[in-house]
Amino acid sequence: MKVVAGASSQRLSKELAGALGADLVNMERKTFPDGEVYVRLADSLRGEHAVLVSTTYPQNALVELLLLEEAAHSQGASEISVVVPYYAYSRQDRVFQEGEVVSAKAIAELLEIKADRFITVDPHKEHILGFFGIEAHGVSAVPLLAKHLGSHGVDTVLAPDKGALDRAQFAAKCLGAEFDYMEKTRLSGTEVVMKAKRLDVKGKTVAIVDDIISTGGTIATAAAELKRQGAKRVVAACTHGLFLGGALERLRAAGCDEVVCTDTIETPVSHVGAAEVIADVFRERA
Ligand code: R5P
């Protein structure tokens, strides 16, 4: 087995190779002046099980992954596993409005062409795995995230909205903590109040758990409310930290005492490594 590290997943690839006792493939990569991606594998993959690791964000990483699949295939790899720690494009998982594209399906159909297996971490919705015509696994980093939250004194877990309920409930269960979700009540045309549905957060160390933090808007609004309602500490936690447009600063300004995510996207607050839960898929097959 050999692990090929995509540019967007360098740290995770190294840890995955370590966990699997596999070699990391040496490679050359560059970007042409027009933005085109170039890759060259310096080690042969002939007859090897090639494990290609690349989050599909930003867009160039998706193109690089497709090139790596072609490289592994044309070099004669015996098996190709594609590990996409954060599967970008998965949020468009159905047609919400007539004429839209189910992006999660369109990208799945590209990724599966040269691959035997697809593995991702905390997919936005489980049913996106069904878009792949090959073996597809969704593993969860929530127990690892929960362990981190436990060691940081979190006693209450909140979902920022109903959509994040299952994931946050799972984190609370792993942690043995109280659980609730935030509910929005519109007071007037311009006034909205967000409150934990059942629990009183006064004096509590609360973690708000979601799968993705993008602009940070959802969690920032929730955090500010929780602080106003007397929470002692607020931790913003997610699997995939996109943190776009100054989201980290926005979260801190809103009252988040800590922000944490996994390394499915490599950020300054990726304090939780997801390699072990990915490695388990390969260990279970061995
Ligand atoms: C939504 O579908 C996701 O689960 C997150 O709730 C969303 O991406 C968060 O976005 P933002 O950080 O921009 O509020």
Coordinates of C-alpha atoms and ligand atoms in Angstrom, one line a residue:
M1 CA 0.0 0.0 0.0
K2 CA 1.3 3.5 -0.9
V3 CA -0.2 6.8 0.2
V4 CA -0.3 9.7 -2.3
A5 CA -0.7 13.1 -0.5
G6 CA -2.8 15.7 -2.3
A7 CA -1.6 19.3 -1.8
S8 CA -4.7 20.1 0.4
S9 CA -4.2 17.1 2.7
Q10 CA -0.5 16.9 3.5
R11 CA -0.7 16.6 7.2
L12 CA -3.5 14.1 7.2
S13 CA -1.8 12.0 4.5
K14 CA 1.4 11.7 6.5
E15 CA -0.6 10.6 9.6
L16 CA -2.6 8.2 7.6
A17 CA 0.5 6.6 6.1
G18 CA 2.0 6.3 9.6
A19 CA -1.2 4.7 11.0
L20 CA -1.2 2.2 8.1
G21 CA 2.5 1.6 8.1
A22 CA 2.5 2.6 4.4
D23 CA 5.0 4.7 2.4
L24 CA 4.3 8.2 1.2
V25 CA 4.9 8.5 -2.5
N26 CA 7.3 11.2 -3.6
M27 CA 5.9 13.6 -6.1
E28 CA 6.5 16.8 -7.9
R29 CA 3.7 19.4 -8.3
K30 CA 3.5 22.8 -9.8
T31 CA 0.9 25.3 -11.0
F32 CA 1.4 26.8 -14.5
P33 CA 1.0 30.6 -14.9
D34 CA -2.5 30.0 -16.3
G35 CA -3.5 28.2 -13.1
E36 CA -3.3 24.6 -14.5
V37 CA -2.2 21.9 -12.1
Y38 CA 0.8 19.6 -12.9
V39 CA 1.6 16.5 -10.9
R40 CA 4.3 13.8 -11.4
L41 CA 4.7 10.7 -9.3
A42 CA 8.4 10.1 -8.6
D43 CA 7.7 6.5 -7.2
S44 CA 6.1 3.8 -9.1
L45 CA 2.6 2.6 -8.1
R46 CA 2.7 -0.5 -10.3
G47 CA 1.0 -3.4 -8.6
E48 CA 0.4 -1.3 -5.4
H49 CA -2.7 -0.5 -3.6
A50 CA -2.7 3.3 -4.1
V51 CA -4.4 5.4 -1.4
L52 CA -4.9 8.9 -2.8
V53 CA -5.7 11.5 -0.2
S54 CA -7.2 14.9 -1.1
T55 CA -9.8 17.2 0.2
T56 CA -11.7 18.5 -2.8
Y57 CA -11.4 22.1 -1.6
P58 CA -10.2 24.4 -3.0
Q59 CA -11.2 23.7 -6.6
N60 CA -7.6 23.0 -7.7
A61 CA -7.4 20.2 -5.2
L62 CA -10.3 18.5 -7.0
V63 CA -8.5 18.7 -10.3
E64 CA -5.3 17.4 -8.7
L65 CA -7.1 14.4 -7.3
L66 CA -8.5 13.6 -10.8
L67 CA -5.0 13.8 -12.2
L68 CA -3.7 11.6 -9.4
E69 CA -6.3 9.0 -10.1
E70 CA -5.2 9.0 -13.8
A71 CA -1.6 8.7 -12.7
A72 CA -2.3 5.7 -10.4
H73 CA -4.4 4.0 -13.0
S74 CA -2.0 4.5 -15.9
Q75 CA 0.9 3.3 -13.8
G76 CA -0.9 0.0 -13.1
A77 CA -1.9 0.3 -9.4
S78 CA -3.6 -2.9 -8.4
E79 CA -6.3 -1.0 -6.4
I80 CA -7.2 2.6 -6.0
S81 CA -8.7 4.1 -2.9
V82 CA -9.7 7.7 -2.9
V83 CA -9.8 9.4 0.5
V84 CA -11.6 12.8 0.4
P85 CA -11.5 14.0 4.0
Y86 CA -13.7 17.0 3.2
Y87 CA -16.0 16.3 0.3
A88 CA -16.6 19.8 -1.2
Y89 CA -19.7 20.1 -3.3
S90 CA -21.6 17.7 -1.1
R91 CA -24.0 20.4 0.3
Q92 CA -25.9 20.4 -2.9
D93 CA -27.2 16.9 -2.2
R94 CA -30.6 17.2 -3.9
V95 CA -32.5 19.5 -6.2
F96 CA -33.8 22.3 -4.0
Q97 CA -35.1 24.4 -6.9
E98 CA -36.0 23.2 -10.4
G99 CA -33.0 23.4 -12.8
E100 CA -30.3 22.9 -10.2
V101 CA -27.6 20.3 -10.4
V102 CA -27.0 17.7 -7.6
S103 CA -23.3 18.6 -7.4
A104 CA -22.6 15.8 -4.9
K105 CA -23.7 13.3 -7.5
A106 CA -21.9 15.0 -10.4
I107 CA -18.6 15.0 -8.6
A108 CA -19.1 11.5 -7.4
E109 CA -19.5 10.3 -11.0
L110 CA -16.2 11.9 -11.8
L111 CA -14.3 10.6 -8.8
E112 CA -15.5 7.0 -9.3
I113 CA -14.3 6.5 -12.8
K114 CA -10.7 5.3 -11.9
A115 CA -11.3 4.4 -8.3
D116 CA -12.3 1.2 -6.5
R117 CA -13.3 2.8 -3.2
F118 CA -14.2 6.2 -1.8
I119 CA -13.8 7.2 1.8
T120 CA -14.9 10.5 3.4
V121 CA -15.3 12.0 6.8
D122 CA -18.6 13.2 8.3
P123 CA -20.4 13.7 5.0
H124 CA -22.9 16.5 5.1
K125 CA -25.7 13.9 4.5
E126 CA -25.2 10.2 4.5
H127 CA -27.2 9.6 1.4
I128 CA -24.5 11.2 -0.8
L129 CA -22.6 7.9 -0.4
G130 CA -25.3 6.3 -2.6
F131 CA -24.2 8.5 -5.5
F132 CA -21.1 6.5 -5.9
G133 CA -21.2 3.3 -8.0
I134 CA -18.2 2.0 -6.1
E135 CA -17.7 1.0 -2.4
A136 CA -18.2 4.2 -0.4
H137 CA -17.6 4.8 3.3
G138 CA -18.5 7.8 5.5
V139 CA -16.6 7.7 8.8
S140 CA -17.1 10.0 11.7
A141 CA -14.6 12.2 13.5
V142 CA -17.2 13.3 16.0
P143 CA -16.0 10.9 18.7
L144 CA -12.5 12.3 18.4
L145 CA -13.9 15.9 18.5
A146 CA -15.9 15.0 21.6
K147 CA -12.8 13.6 23.3
H148 CA -11.1 17.0 22.7
L149 CA -14.1 18.9 24.0
G150 CA -14.2 16.7 27.1
S151 CA -10.6 17.5 27.9
H152 CA -11.5 21.2 27.6
G153 CA -14.2 21.0 30.3
V154 CA -17.2 21.1 28.0
D155 CA -20.4 20.0 30.0
T156 CA -23.1 21.0 27.5
V157 CA -23.4 20.4 23.7
L158 CA -25.7 22.4 21.5
A159 CA -26.6 22.1 17.9
P160 CA -26.8 25.6 16.3
D161 CA -30.1 24.6 14.6
K162 CA -32.3 21.6 14.0
G163 CA -30.3 20.6 11.0
A164 CA -27.2 19.9 13.1
L165 CA -29.1 18.0 15.7
D166 CA -28.1 14.4 15.1
R167 CA -24.4 15.2 14.9
A168 CA -24.4 17.4 18.1
Q169 CA -26.5 14.7 19.9
F170 CA -23.9 12.1 18.9
A171 CA -21.1 14.4 20.3
A172 CA -23.0 14.8 23.5
K173 CA -23.5 11.0 23.8
C174 CA -19.7 10.4 23.3
L175 CA -18.9 13.0 25.9
G176 CA -21.6 12.0 28.4
A177 CA -22.7 15.7 28.3
E178 CA -26.1 17.5 28.3
F179 CA -27.6 18.1 24.9
D180 CA -29.9 20.7 23.4
Y181 CA -30.4 22.6 20.2
M182 CA -30.8 26.3 19.5
E183 CA -34.2 27.6 18.4
K184 CA -34.8 30.9 16.6
T185 CA -37.8 32.9 17.7
R186 CA -38.8 36.0 15.6
L187 CA -39.9 38.8 17.9
S188 CA -40.5 41.3 15.1
G189 CA -39.6 42.0 11.5
T190 CA -36.1 42.9 12.6
E191 CA -35.6 41.1 15.9
V192 CA -34.7 37.4 16.3
V193 CA -33.8 35.6 19.5
M194 CA -31.8 32.4 19.5
K195 CA -32.1 30.3 22.7
A196 CA -31.3 26.7 23.8
K197 CA -34.6 25.0 23.5
R198 CA -34.7 23.4 27.0
L199 CA -31.5 24.0 28.9
D200 CA -30.4 27.0 31.0
V201 CA -26.8 27.7 29.8
K202 CA -25.9 30.0 32.7
G203 CA -22.5 29.1 34.2
K204 CA -22.0 26.3 31.7
T205 CA -19.1 25.5 29.3
V206 CA -21.0 25.0 26.1
A207 CA -19.8 23.5 22.8
I208 CA -21.7 24.4 19.6
V209 CA -21.2 21.5 17.2
D210 CA -21.8 21.6 13.4
D211 CA -20.4 19.6 10.5
I212 CA -19.0 22.7 8.6
I213 CA -18.1 26.2 9.7
S214 CA -18.1 28.3 6.5
T215 CA -18.4 32.0 7.1
G216 CA -19.0 31.4 10.8
G217 CA -22.3 33.3 10.7
T218 CA -24.5 30.5 12.2
I219 CA -22.2 29.8 15.1
A220 CA -21.3 33.5 15.8
T221 CA -25.0 34.3 16.2
A222 CA -25.5 31.4 18.5
A223 CA -22.3 32.1 20.5
A224 CA -23.2 35.8 21.1
E225 CA -26.7 34.7 22.4
L226 CA -25.3 32.1 24.7
K227 CA -22.8 34.5 26.2
R228 CA -25.7 37.0 26.7
Q229 CA -27.6 34.2 28.4
G230 CA -24.7 33.7 30.9
A231 CA -22.7 30.8 29.4
K232 CA -19.3 30.7 31.1
R233 CA -17.3 29.6 28.1
V234 CA -18.4 28.9 24.5
V235 CA -16.4 26.5 22.2
A236 CA -17.2 26.4 18.5
A237 CA -16.5 22.9 17.1
C238 CA -16.9 21.4 13.7
T239 CA -15.4 18.6 11.6
H240 CA -14.7 20.8 8.5
G241 CA -13.4 24.3 9.2
L242 CA -13.6 26.4 6.0
F243 CA -13.4 29.6 7.9
L244 CA -14.0 31.9 5.0
G245 CA -13.7 35.7 5.0
G246 CA -12.3 36.2 8.5
A247 CA -14.6 33.7 10.1
L248 CA -12.1 32.9 12.9
E249 CA -12.0 36.5 14.0
R250 CA -15.7 36.8 13.6
L251 CA -16.3 33.8 15.9
R252 CA -13.9 35.2 18.5
A253 CA -15.5 38.6 18.4
A254 CA -18.9 37.0 18.9
G255 CA -17.6 35.5 22.2
C256 CA -16.2 32.1 21.2
D257 CA -13.5 31.3 23.7
E258 CA -12.1 28.5 21.6
V259 CA -12.6 27.3 18.0
V260 CA -11.6 23.8 17.0
C261 CA -12.0 21.6 14.0
T262 CA -10.3 18.5 12.5
D263 CA -7.6 18.3 9.9
T264 CA -10.0 17.3 7.0
I265 CA -9.2 20.9 6.1
E266 CA -5.8 22.0 7.4
T267 CA -6.3 25.2 9.4
P268 CA -4.6 26.9 12.4
V269 CA -7.2 25.3 14.7
S270 CA -7.2 21.8 13.3
H271 CA -6.4 20.3 16.8
V272 CA -8.1 17.0 16.1
G273 CA -6.6 14.5 13.6
A274 CA -9.0 12.4 11.5
A275 CA -6.4 9.8 10.3
E276 CA -7.2 7.1 12.8
V277 CA -10.9 6.9 11.8
I278 CA -9.9 6.7 8.1
A279 CA -7.3 4.1 8.9
D280 CA -9.9 1.9 10.6
V281 CA -11.7 1.4 7.2
F282 CA -8.5 -0.2 5.8
R283 CA -7.8 -2.1 9.0
E284 CA -11.3 -3.6 9.0
R285 CA -10.8 -4.8 5.4
A286 CA -7.4 -6.4 6.0
Ligands
R5P1 C1 -25.0 23.8 6.5 O1 -25.6 23.2 5.7 C2 -23.9 23.4 7.3 O2 -24.2 22.3 8.1 C3 -23.4 24.5 8.2 O3 -24.4 24.8 9.2 C4 -23.1 25.8 7.4 O4 -22.2 25.5 6.4 C5 -22.5 26.9 8.3 O5 -22.3 28.0 7.5 P1 -21.8 29.4 8.1 O6 -20.6 29.1 8.9 O7 -21.5 30.2 6.9 O8 -22.9 29.9 8.9

